[in-house]
Coordinates of C-alpha atoms and ligand atoms in Angstrom, one line a residue:
X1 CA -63.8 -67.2 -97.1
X2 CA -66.4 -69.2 -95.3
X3 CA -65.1 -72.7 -95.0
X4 CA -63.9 -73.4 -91.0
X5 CA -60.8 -75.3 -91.6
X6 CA -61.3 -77.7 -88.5
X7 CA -64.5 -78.7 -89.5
X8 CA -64.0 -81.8 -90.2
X9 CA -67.9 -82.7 -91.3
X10 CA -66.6 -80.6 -94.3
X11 CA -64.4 -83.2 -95.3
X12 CA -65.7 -86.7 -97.1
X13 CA -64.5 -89.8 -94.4
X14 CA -64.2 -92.2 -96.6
X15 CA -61.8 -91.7 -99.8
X16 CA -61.6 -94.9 -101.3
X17 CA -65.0 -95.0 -103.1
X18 CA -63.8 -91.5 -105.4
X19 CA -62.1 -93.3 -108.3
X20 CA -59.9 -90.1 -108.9
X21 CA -59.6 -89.0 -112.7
X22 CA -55.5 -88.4 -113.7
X23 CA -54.6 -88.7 -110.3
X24 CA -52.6 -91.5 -109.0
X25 CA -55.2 -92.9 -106.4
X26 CA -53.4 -94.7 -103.9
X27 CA -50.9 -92.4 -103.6
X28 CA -53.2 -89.1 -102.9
X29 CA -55.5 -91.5 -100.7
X30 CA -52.1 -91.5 -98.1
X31 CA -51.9 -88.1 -98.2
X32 CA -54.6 -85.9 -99.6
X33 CA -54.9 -82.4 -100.7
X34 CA -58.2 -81.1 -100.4
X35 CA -59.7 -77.9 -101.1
X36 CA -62.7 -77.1 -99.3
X37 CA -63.2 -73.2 -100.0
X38 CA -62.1 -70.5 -103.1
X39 CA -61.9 -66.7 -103.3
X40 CA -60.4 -64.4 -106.0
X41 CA -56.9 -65.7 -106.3
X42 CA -56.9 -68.1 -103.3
X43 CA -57.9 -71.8 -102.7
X44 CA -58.1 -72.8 -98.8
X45 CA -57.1 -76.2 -97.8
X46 CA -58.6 -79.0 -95.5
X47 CA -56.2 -78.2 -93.2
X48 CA -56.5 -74.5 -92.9
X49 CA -53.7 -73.1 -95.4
X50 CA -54.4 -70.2 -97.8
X51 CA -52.6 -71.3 -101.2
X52 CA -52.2 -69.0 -104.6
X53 CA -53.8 -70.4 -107.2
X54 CA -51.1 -70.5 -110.1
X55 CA -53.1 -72.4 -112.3
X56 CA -56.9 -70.7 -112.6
X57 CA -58.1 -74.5 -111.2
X58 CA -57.3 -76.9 -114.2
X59 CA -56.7 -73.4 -116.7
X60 CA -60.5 -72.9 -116.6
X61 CA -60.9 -70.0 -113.6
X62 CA -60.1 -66.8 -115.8
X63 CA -62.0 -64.5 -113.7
X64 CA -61.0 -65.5 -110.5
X65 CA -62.8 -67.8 -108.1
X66 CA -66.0 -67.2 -106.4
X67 CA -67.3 -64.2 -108.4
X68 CA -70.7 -63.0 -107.0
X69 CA -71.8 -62.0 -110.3
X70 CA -71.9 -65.4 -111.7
X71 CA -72.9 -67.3 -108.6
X72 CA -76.2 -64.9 -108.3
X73 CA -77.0 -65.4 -112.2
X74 CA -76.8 -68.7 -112.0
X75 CA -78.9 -69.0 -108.6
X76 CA -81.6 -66.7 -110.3
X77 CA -81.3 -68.5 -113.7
X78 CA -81.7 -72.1 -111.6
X79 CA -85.1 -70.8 -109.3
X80 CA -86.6 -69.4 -112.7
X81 CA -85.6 -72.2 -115.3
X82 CA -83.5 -75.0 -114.0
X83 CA -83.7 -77.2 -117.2
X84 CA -85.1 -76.9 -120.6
X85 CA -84.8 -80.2 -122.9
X86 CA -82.4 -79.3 -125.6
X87 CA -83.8 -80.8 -128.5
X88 CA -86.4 -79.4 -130.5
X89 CA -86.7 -76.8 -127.7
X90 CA -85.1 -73.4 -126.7
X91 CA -84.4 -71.3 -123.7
X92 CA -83.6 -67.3 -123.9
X93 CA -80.2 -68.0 -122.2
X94 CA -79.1 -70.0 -125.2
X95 CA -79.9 -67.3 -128.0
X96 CA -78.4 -64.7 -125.5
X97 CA -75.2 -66.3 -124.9
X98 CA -74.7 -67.4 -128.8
X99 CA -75.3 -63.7 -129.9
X100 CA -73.2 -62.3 -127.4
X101 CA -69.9 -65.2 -128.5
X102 CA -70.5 -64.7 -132.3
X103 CA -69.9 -60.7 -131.6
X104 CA -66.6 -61.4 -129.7
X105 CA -65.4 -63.7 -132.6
X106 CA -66.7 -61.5 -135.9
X107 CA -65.7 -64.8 -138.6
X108 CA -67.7 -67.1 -136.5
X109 CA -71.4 -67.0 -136.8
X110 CA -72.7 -69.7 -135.2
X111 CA -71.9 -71.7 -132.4
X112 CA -72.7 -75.5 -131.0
X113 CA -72.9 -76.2 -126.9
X114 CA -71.6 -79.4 -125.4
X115 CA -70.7 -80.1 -121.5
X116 CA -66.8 -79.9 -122.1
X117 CA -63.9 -79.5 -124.3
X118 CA -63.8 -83.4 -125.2
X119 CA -67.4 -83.0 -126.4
X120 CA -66.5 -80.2 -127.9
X121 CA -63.4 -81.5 -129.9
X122 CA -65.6 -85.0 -130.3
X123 CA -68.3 -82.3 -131.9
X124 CA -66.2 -80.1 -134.2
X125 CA -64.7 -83.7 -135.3
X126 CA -67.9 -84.7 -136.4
X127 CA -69.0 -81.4 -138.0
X128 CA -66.3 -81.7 -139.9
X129 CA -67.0 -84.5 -141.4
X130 CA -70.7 -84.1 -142.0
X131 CA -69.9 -80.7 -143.6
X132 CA -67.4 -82.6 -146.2
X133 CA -69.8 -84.7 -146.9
X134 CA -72.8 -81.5 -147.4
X135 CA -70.6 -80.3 -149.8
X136 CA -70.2 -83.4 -151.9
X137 CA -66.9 -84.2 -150.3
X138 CA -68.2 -87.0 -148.9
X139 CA -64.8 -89.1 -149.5
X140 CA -62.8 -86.8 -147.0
X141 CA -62.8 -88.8 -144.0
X142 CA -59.4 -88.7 -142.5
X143 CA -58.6 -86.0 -139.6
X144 CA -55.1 -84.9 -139.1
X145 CA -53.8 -84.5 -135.6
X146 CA -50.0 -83.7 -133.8
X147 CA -48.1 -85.5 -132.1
X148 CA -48.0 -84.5 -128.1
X149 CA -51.5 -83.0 -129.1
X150 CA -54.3 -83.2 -126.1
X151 CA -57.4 -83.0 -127.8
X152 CA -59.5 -84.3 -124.1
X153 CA -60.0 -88.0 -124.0
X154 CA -63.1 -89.0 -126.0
X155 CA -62.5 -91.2 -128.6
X156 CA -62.1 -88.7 -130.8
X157 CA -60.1 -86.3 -129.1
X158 CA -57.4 -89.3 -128.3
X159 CA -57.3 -90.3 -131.8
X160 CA -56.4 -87.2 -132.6
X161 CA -54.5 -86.5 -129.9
X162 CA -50.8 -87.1 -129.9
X163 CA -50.3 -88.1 -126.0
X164 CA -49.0 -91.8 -125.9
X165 CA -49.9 -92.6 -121.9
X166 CA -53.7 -91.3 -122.8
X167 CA -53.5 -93.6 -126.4
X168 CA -51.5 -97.0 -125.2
X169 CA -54.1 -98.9 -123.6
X170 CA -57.3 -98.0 -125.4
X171 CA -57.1 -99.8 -128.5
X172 CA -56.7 -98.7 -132.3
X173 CA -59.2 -95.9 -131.9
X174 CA -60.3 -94.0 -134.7
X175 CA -59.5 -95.2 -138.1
X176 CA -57.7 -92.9 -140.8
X177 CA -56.5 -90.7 -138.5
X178 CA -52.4 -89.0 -139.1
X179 CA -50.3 -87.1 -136.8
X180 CA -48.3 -83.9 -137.7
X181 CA -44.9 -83.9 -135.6
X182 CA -45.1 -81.8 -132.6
X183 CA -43.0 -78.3 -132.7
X184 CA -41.3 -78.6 -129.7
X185 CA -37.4 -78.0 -130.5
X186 CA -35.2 -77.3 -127.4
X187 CA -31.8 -77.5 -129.4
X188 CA -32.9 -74.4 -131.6
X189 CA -35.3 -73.0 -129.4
X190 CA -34.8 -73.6 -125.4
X191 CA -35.1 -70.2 -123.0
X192 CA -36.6 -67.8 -125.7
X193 CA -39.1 -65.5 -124.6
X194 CA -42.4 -65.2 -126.6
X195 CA -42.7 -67.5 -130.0
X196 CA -39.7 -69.4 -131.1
X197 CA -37.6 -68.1 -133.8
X198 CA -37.2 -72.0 -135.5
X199 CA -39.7 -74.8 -136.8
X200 CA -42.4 -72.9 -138.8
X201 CA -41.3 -75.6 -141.8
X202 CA -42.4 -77.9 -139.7
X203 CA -46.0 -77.0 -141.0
X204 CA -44.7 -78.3 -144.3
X205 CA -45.1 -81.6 -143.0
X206 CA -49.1 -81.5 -143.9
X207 CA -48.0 -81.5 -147.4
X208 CA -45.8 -84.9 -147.3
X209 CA -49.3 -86.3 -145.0
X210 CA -51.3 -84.7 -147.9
X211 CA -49.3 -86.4 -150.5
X212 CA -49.2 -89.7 -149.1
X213 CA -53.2 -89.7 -148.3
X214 CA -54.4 -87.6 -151.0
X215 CA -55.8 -83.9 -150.1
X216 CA -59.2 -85.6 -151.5
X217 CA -59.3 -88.0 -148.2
X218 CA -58.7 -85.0 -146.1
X219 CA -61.6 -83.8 -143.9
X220 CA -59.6 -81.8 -141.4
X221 CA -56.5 -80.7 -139.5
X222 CA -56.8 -80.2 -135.5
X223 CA -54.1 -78.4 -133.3
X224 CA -54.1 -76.3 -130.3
X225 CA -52.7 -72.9 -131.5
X226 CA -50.2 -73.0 -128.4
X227 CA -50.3 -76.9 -126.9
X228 CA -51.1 -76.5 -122.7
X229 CA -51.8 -80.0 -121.5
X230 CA -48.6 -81.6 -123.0
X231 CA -46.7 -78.5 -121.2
X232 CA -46.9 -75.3 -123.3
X233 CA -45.3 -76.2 -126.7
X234 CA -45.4 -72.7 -128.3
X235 CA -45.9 -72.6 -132.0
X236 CA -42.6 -71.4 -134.0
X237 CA -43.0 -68.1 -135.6
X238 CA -45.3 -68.2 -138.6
X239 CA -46.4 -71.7 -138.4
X240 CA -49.9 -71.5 -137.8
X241 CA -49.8 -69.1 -141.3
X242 CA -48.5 -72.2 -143.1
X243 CA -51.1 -74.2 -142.0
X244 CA -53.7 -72.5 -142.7
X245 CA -52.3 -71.5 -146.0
X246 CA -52.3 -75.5 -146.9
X247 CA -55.1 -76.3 -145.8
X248 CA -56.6 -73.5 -147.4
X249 CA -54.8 -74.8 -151.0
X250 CA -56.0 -78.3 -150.2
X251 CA -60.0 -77.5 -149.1
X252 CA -58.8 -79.1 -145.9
X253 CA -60.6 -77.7 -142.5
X254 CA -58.7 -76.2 -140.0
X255 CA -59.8 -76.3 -136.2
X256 CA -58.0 -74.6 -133.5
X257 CA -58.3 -76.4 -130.1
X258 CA -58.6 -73.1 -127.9
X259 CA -60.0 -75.1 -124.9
X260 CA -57.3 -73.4 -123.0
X261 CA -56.5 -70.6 -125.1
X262 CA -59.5 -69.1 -125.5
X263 CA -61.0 -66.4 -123.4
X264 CA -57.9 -64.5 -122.4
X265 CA -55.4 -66.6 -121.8
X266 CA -52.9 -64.8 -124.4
X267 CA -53.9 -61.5 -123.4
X268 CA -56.9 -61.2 -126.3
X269 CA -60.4 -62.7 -126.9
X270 CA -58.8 -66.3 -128.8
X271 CA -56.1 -67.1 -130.0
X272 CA -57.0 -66.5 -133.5
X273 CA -57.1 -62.8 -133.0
X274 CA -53.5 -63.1 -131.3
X275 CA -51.9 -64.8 -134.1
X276 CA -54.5 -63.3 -136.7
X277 CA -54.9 -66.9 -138.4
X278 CA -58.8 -67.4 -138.9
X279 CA -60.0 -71.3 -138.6
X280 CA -62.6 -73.2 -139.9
X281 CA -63.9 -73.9 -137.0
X282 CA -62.7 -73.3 -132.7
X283 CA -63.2 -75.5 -129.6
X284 CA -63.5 -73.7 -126.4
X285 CA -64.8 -74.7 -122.8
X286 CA -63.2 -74.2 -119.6
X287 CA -63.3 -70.4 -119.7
X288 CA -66.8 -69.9 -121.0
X289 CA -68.2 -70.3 -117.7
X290 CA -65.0 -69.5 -115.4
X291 CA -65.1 -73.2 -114.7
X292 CA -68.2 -73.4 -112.5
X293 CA -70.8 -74.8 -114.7
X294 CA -69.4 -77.6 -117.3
X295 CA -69.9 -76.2 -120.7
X296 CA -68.3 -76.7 -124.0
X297 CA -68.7 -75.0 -127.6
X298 CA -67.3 -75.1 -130.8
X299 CA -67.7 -71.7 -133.2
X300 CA -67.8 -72.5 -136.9
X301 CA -66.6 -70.1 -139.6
X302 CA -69.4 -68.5 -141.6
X303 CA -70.4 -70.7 -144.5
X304 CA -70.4 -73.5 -142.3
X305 CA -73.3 -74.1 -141.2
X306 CA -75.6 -72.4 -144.2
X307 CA -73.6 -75.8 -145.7
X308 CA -75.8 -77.7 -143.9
X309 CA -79.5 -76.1 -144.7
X310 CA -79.8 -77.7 -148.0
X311 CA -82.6 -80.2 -146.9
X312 CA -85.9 -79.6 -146.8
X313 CA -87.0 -77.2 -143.5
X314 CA -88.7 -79.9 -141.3
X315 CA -85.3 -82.3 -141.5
X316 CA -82.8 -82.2 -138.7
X317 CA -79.8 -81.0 -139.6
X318 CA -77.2 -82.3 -138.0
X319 CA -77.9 -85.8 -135.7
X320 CA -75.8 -84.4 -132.9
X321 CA -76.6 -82.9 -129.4
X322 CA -76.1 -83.8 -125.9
X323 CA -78.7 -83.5 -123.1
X324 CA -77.3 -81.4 -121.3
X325 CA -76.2 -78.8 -124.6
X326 CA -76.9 -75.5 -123.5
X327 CA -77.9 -75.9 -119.9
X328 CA -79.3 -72.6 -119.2
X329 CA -77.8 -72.7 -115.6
X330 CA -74.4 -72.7 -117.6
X331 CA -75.7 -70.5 -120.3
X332 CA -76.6 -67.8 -117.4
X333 CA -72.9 -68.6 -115.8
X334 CA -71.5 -67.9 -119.2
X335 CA -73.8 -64.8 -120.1
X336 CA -72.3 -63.6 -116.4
X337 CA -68.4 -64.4 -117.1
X338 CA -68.6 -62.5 -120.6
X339 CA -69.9 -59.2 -118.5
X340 CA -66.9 -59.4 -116.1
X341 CA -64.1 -60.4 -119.0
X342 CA -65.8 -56.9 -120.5
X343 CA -66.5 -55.0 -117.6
X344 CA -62.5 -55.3 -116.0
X345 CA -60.9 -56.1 -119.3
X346 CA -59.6 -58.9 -117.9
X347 CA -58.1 -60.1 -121.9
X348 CA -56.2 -56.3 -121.9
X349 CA -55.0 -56.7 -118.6
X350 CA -53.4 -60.1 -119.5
X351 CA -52.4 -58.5 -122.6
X352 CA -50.4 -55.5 -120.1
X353 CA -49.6 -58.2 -117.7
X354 CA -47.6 -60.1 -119.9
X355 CA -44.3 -58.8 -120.4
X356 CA -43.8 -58.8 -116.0
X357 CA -45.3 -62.5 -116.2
X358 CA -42.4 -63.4 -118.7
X359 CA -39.6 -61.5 -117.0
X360 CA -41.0 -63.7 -113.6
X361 CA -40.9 -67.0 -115.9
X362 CA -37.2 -66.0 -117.0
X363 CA -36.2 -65.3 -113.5
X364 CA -35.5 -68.8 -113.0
X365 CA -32.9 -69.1 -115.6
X366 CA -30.0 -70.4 -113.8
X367 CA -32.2 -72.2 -111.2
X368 CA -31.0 -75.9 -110.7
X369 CA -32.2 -78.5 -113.0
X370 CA -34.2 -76.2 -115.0
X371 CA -33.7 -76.8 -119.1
X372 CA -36.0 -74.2 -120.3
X373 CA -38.8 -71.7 -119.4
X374 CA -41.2 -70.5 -121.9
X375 CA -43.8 -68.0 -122.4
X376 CA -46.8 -66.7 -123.8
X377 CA -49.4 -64.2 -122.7
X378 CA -50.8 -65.4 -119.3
X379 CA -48.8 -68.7 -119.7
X380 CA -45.7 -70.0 -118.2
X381 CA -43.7 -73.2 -118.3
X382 CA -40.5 -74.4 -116.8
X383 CA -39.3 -77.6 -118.1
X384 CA -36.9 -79.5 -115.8
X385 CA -34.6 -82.1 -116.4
X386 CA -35.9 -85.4 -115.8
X387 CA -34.3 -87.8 -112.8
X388 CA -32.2 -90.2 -114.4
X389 CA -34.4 -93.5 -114.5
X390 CA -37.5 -91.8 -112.6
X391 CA -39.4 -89.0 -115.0
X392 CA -41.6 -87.0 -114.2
X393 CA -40.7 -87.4 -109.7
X394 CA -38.9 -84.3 -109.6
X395 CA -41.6 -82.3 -110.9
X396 CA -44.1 -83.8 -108.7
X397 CA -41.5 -83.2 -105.5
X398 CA -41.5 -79.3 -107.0
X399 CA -45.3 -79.6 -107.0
X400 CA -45.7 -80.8 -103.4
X401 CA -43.3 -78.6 -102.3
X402 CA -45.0 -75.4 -103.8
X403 CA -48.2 -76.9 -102.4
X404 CA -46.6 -76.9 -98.9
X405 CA -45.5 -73.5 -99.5
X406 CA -48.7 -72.2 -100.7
X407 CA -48.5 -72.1 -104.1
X408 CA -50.5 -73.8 -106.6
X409 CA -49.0 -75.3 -109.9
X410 CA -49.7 -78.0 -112.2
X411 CA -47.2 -80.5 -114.0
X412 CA -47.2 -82.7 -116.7
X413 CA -44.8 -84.9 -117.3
X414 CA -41.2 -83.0 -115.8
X415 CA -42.5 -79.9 -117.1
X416 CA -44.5 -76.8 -114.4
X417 CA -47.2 -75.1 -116.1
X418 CA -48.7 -72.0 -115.1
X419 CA -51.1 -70.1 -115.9
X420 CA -53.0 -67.6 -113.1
X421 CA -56.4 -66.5 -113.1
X422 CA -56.5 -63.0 -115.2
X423 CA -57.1 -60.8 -112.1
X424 CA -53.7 -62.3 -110.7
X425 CA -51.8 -59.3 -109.2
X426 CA -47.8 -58.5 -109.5
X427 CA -47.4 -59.3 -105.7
X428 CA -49.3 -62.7 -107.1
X429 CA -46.9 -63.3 -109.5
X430 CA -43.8 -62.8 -107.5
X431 CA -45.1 -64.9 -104.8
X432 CA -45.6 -67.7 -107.3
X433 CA -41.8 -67.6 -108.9
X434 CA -40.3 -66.9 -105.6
X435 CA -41.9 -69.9 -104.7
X436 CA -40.9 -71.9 -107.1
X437 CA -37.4 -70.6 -107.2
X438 CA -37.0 -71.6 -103.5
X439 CA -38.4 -75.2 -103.7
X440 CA -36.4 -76.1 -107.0
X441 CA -33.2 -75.5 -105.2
X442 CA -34.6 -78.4 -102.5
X443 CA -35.2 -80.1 -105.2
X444 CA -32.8 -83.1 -106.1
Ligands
LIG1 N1 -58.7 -79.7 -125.7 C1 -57.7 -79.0 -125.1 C2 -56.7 -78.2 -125.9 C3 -57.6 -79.1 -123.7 O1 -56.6 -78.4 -123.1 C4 -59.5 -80.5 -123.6 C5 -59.6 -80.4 -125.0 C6 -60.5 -81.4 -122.9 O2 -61.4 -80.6 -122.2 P1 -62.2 -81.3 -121.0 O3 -63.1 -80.2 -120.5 O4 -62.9 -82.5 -121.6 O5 -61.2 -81.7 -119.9 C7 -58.5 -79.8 -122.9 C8 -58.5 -79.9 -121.5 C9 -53.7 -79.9 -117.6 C10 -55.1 -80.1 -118.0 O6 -53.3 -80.0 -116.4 C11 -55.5 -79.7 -119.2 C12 -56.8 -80.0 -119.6 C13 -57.7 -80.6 -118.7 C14 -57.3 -81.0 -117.5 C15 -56.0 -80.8 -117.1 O7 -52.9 -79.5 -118.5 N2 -57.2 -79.6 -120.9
LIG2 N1 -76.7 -93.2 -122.7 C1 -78.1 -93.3 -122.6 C2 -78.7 -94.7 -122.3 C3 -78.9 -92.2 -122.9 O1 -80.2 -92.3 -122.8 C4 -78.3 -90.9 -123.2 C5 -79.1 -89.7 -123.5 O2 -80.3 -89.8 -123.6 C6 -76.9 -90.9 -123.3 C7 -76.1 -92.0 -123.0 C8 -76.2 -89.6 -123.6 O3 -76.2 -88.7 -122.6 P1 -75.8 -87.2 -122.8 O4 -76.9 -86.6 -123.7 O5 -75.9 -86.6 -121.4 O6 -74.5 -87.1 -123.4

């Protein structure tokens, strides 16, 4: 690490101006947590502490932090070709990078860049509309959400989304727009390990939406295969079949959000291989360039875009595109990430990792306000019991005290999700639930 921890010209001298995104403001500007350097598996602190990182950085640092490989390609990519415009014009990087994603994903053929996984819901959103439409389905205009669903926080995504606190305050959004019931069930379903055993019905529910709206007002259904941001709701055993096999029996589009499950995360590529359900079309981001470069992308099922190349050759196809779509600086970051996911099989080795990651997770059954502890692949949640009258405080005390320990974790709501870069070693992982263990039983 190259950061000195007492230099203080490191650190900014003025917080105020930094209006902090999700963060309550006032209360970090009293007592802030900096990080001022990153290696591997480790942040360091402002104030010279070496802390885990638990959570790969907001679920975006699969590979570890720091990684030479991508810091040089993106240096070299920068001093040959810092920016190409993105419309009407190409770069190599972008061809490169969408060959090399359509191999990993062999359904997908084609695949659209954004700067993040809001854009990149906000884009598959709007494909799917304009694809209804190509296909003479033009009357299919409503999109189909879940409750406790985070789809980022475009207007789209929050629309669609099914988080009240990111909705409440920012008007009546999207029009035409339905929720599916979220699938989290602790009565049936608290402290199993894996999938739940109850709620794939639950999936039925499309059909009483379908039958009040009409399948013929339909453009398409959005859910994240396994819900992170709302605190790792894990879909019930053979849910995500039913859905796809009604919206399949209704021409309704499916999208998976894999923003956080893709790349690795469940120990393969997506999480369409893990589950084997094929969507129509995938969101991704964080991953695809290990975090360091902003970069979104949604993967559309083959058909898809051949839809859209009815017109004559010289029209534009779709009237969609950000400046900023497939930066080659993140197009080299993301060429550089795919080598190392391949190179160290990081997916396989979350794949092996996973059954000591769950036994960790279910080591803290027992442990003092904790009301259930889930698991999937490289993912880990412990939901607590909420203070009577104050949610979501004891979870932040948890997360202050695991930051004062040296351990890194997020939480949402009262619920600690996890979910380590995929180089995370067992000494890692014991560290991180021996942590945890130790600062819940401070915790009132
Ligand atoms: N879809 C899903 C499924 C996500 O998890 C987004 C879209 C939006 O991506 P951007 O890149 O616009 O943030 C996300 C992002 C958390 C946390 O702590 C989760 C996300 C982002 C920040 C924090 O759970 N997910
Ligand atoms: N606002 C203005 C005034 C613009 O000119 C542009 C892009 O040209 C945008 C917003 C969109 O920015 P971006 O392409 O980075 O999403």
């Amino acid at each position: 690490m190259t950061a000195n921890p007492v230099d203080f010209d490191a650190s900014p001298n003025n917080l105020e101006p930094f209006w902090m995104p999700f963060t309550a403001n006032r209360q970090f500007k009293k007592a802030p947590r900096l990080l001022v350097a990153a290696k591997d598996m480790h942040y360091q602190s402002h104030d010279g502490r070496t802390i885990l990182d638990g959570t790969a950085g907001l679920w975006c640092v699969n590979a570890g932090h720091a990684r030479k490989e991508i810091t040089e390609a993106v240096a070299a990519q920068l001093g040959k070709l810092d920016y190409a415009p993105a419309f009407q014009m190409g770069h190599p990087g972008a061809f490169q990078l969408s060959n090399k994603l359509t191999q990993m994903m062999p359904d997908f053929d084609h695949v659209f860049y954004c700067n993040s996984g809001s854009e990149a819901v906000d884009s598959a959103l709007k494909i799917a509309l304009a694809y209804q439409r190509a296909i003479g389905q033009g009357a299919r205009t409503r999109l189909i959400g879940r409750e406790r669903g985070y789809h980022g926080v475009g207007f789209g995504g929050i629309s669609v989304g099914g988080i009240v606190s990111n909705r409440k305050v920012f008007g009546p959004l999207l029009a035409g727009v339905d929720h599916l019931p979220h699938t989290h069930d602790l009565k049936r379903n608290a402290f199993v390990r894996g999938l739940p055993e109850h709620g794939a019905e639950l999936a039925d529910q499309l059909e009483r939406i379908v039958a009040l709206h009409d399948a013929s007002t339909i453009a398409a259904v959005i859910v994240e295969p396994v819900a992170g941001s709302t605190g790792v709701l894990l879909p019930p055993k053979g849910y995500l079949q039913k859905l796809r096999a009604i919206c399949d029996k209704y021409g309704i589009l499916l999208i998976f959000d894999e923003v956080i499950t893709g790349f690795g995360r469940l120990g393969a590529s997506f999480a369409t291989e893990y589950f084997g359900v094929v969507p129509d079309m995938i969101t991704c981001a964080k991953g695809l360039t290990n975090g360091v470069i902003p970069m979104g992308a949604v993967f559309v099922r083959k058909g898809i875009y051949e839809a859209f190349m009815n017109a004559p050759e010289n029209t534009i196809e779709l009237f969609h595109g950000y400046t900023y779509s497939a930066n080659p600086a993140a197009c080299a970051a993301g060429l550089a990430v795919l080598d190392i996911y391949k190179r160290e099989g990081l997916f396989e080795r979350a794949a092996e990792l996973a059954p000591y990651w769950e036994a960790g997770v279910h080591s803290l059954k027992g442990t003092k306000n904790v009301i259930d502890l889930r698991n999937l692949g490289m993912i880990g949640a412990i939901e607590l019991e909420p203070r009577e009258g104050k949610p979501t405080a004891r979870a932040f005390e948890a997360f202050l005290g695991c930051y004062e320990k040296g351990v890194l974790i997020r939480t949402t709501g009262d619920i600690i999700a996890l979910s380590p870069p995929l180089i995370v070693q067992k000494t890692h992982i014991d560290q991180i639930f021996d942590t945890i263990g130790k600062v819940l039983k401070t915790v009132n």
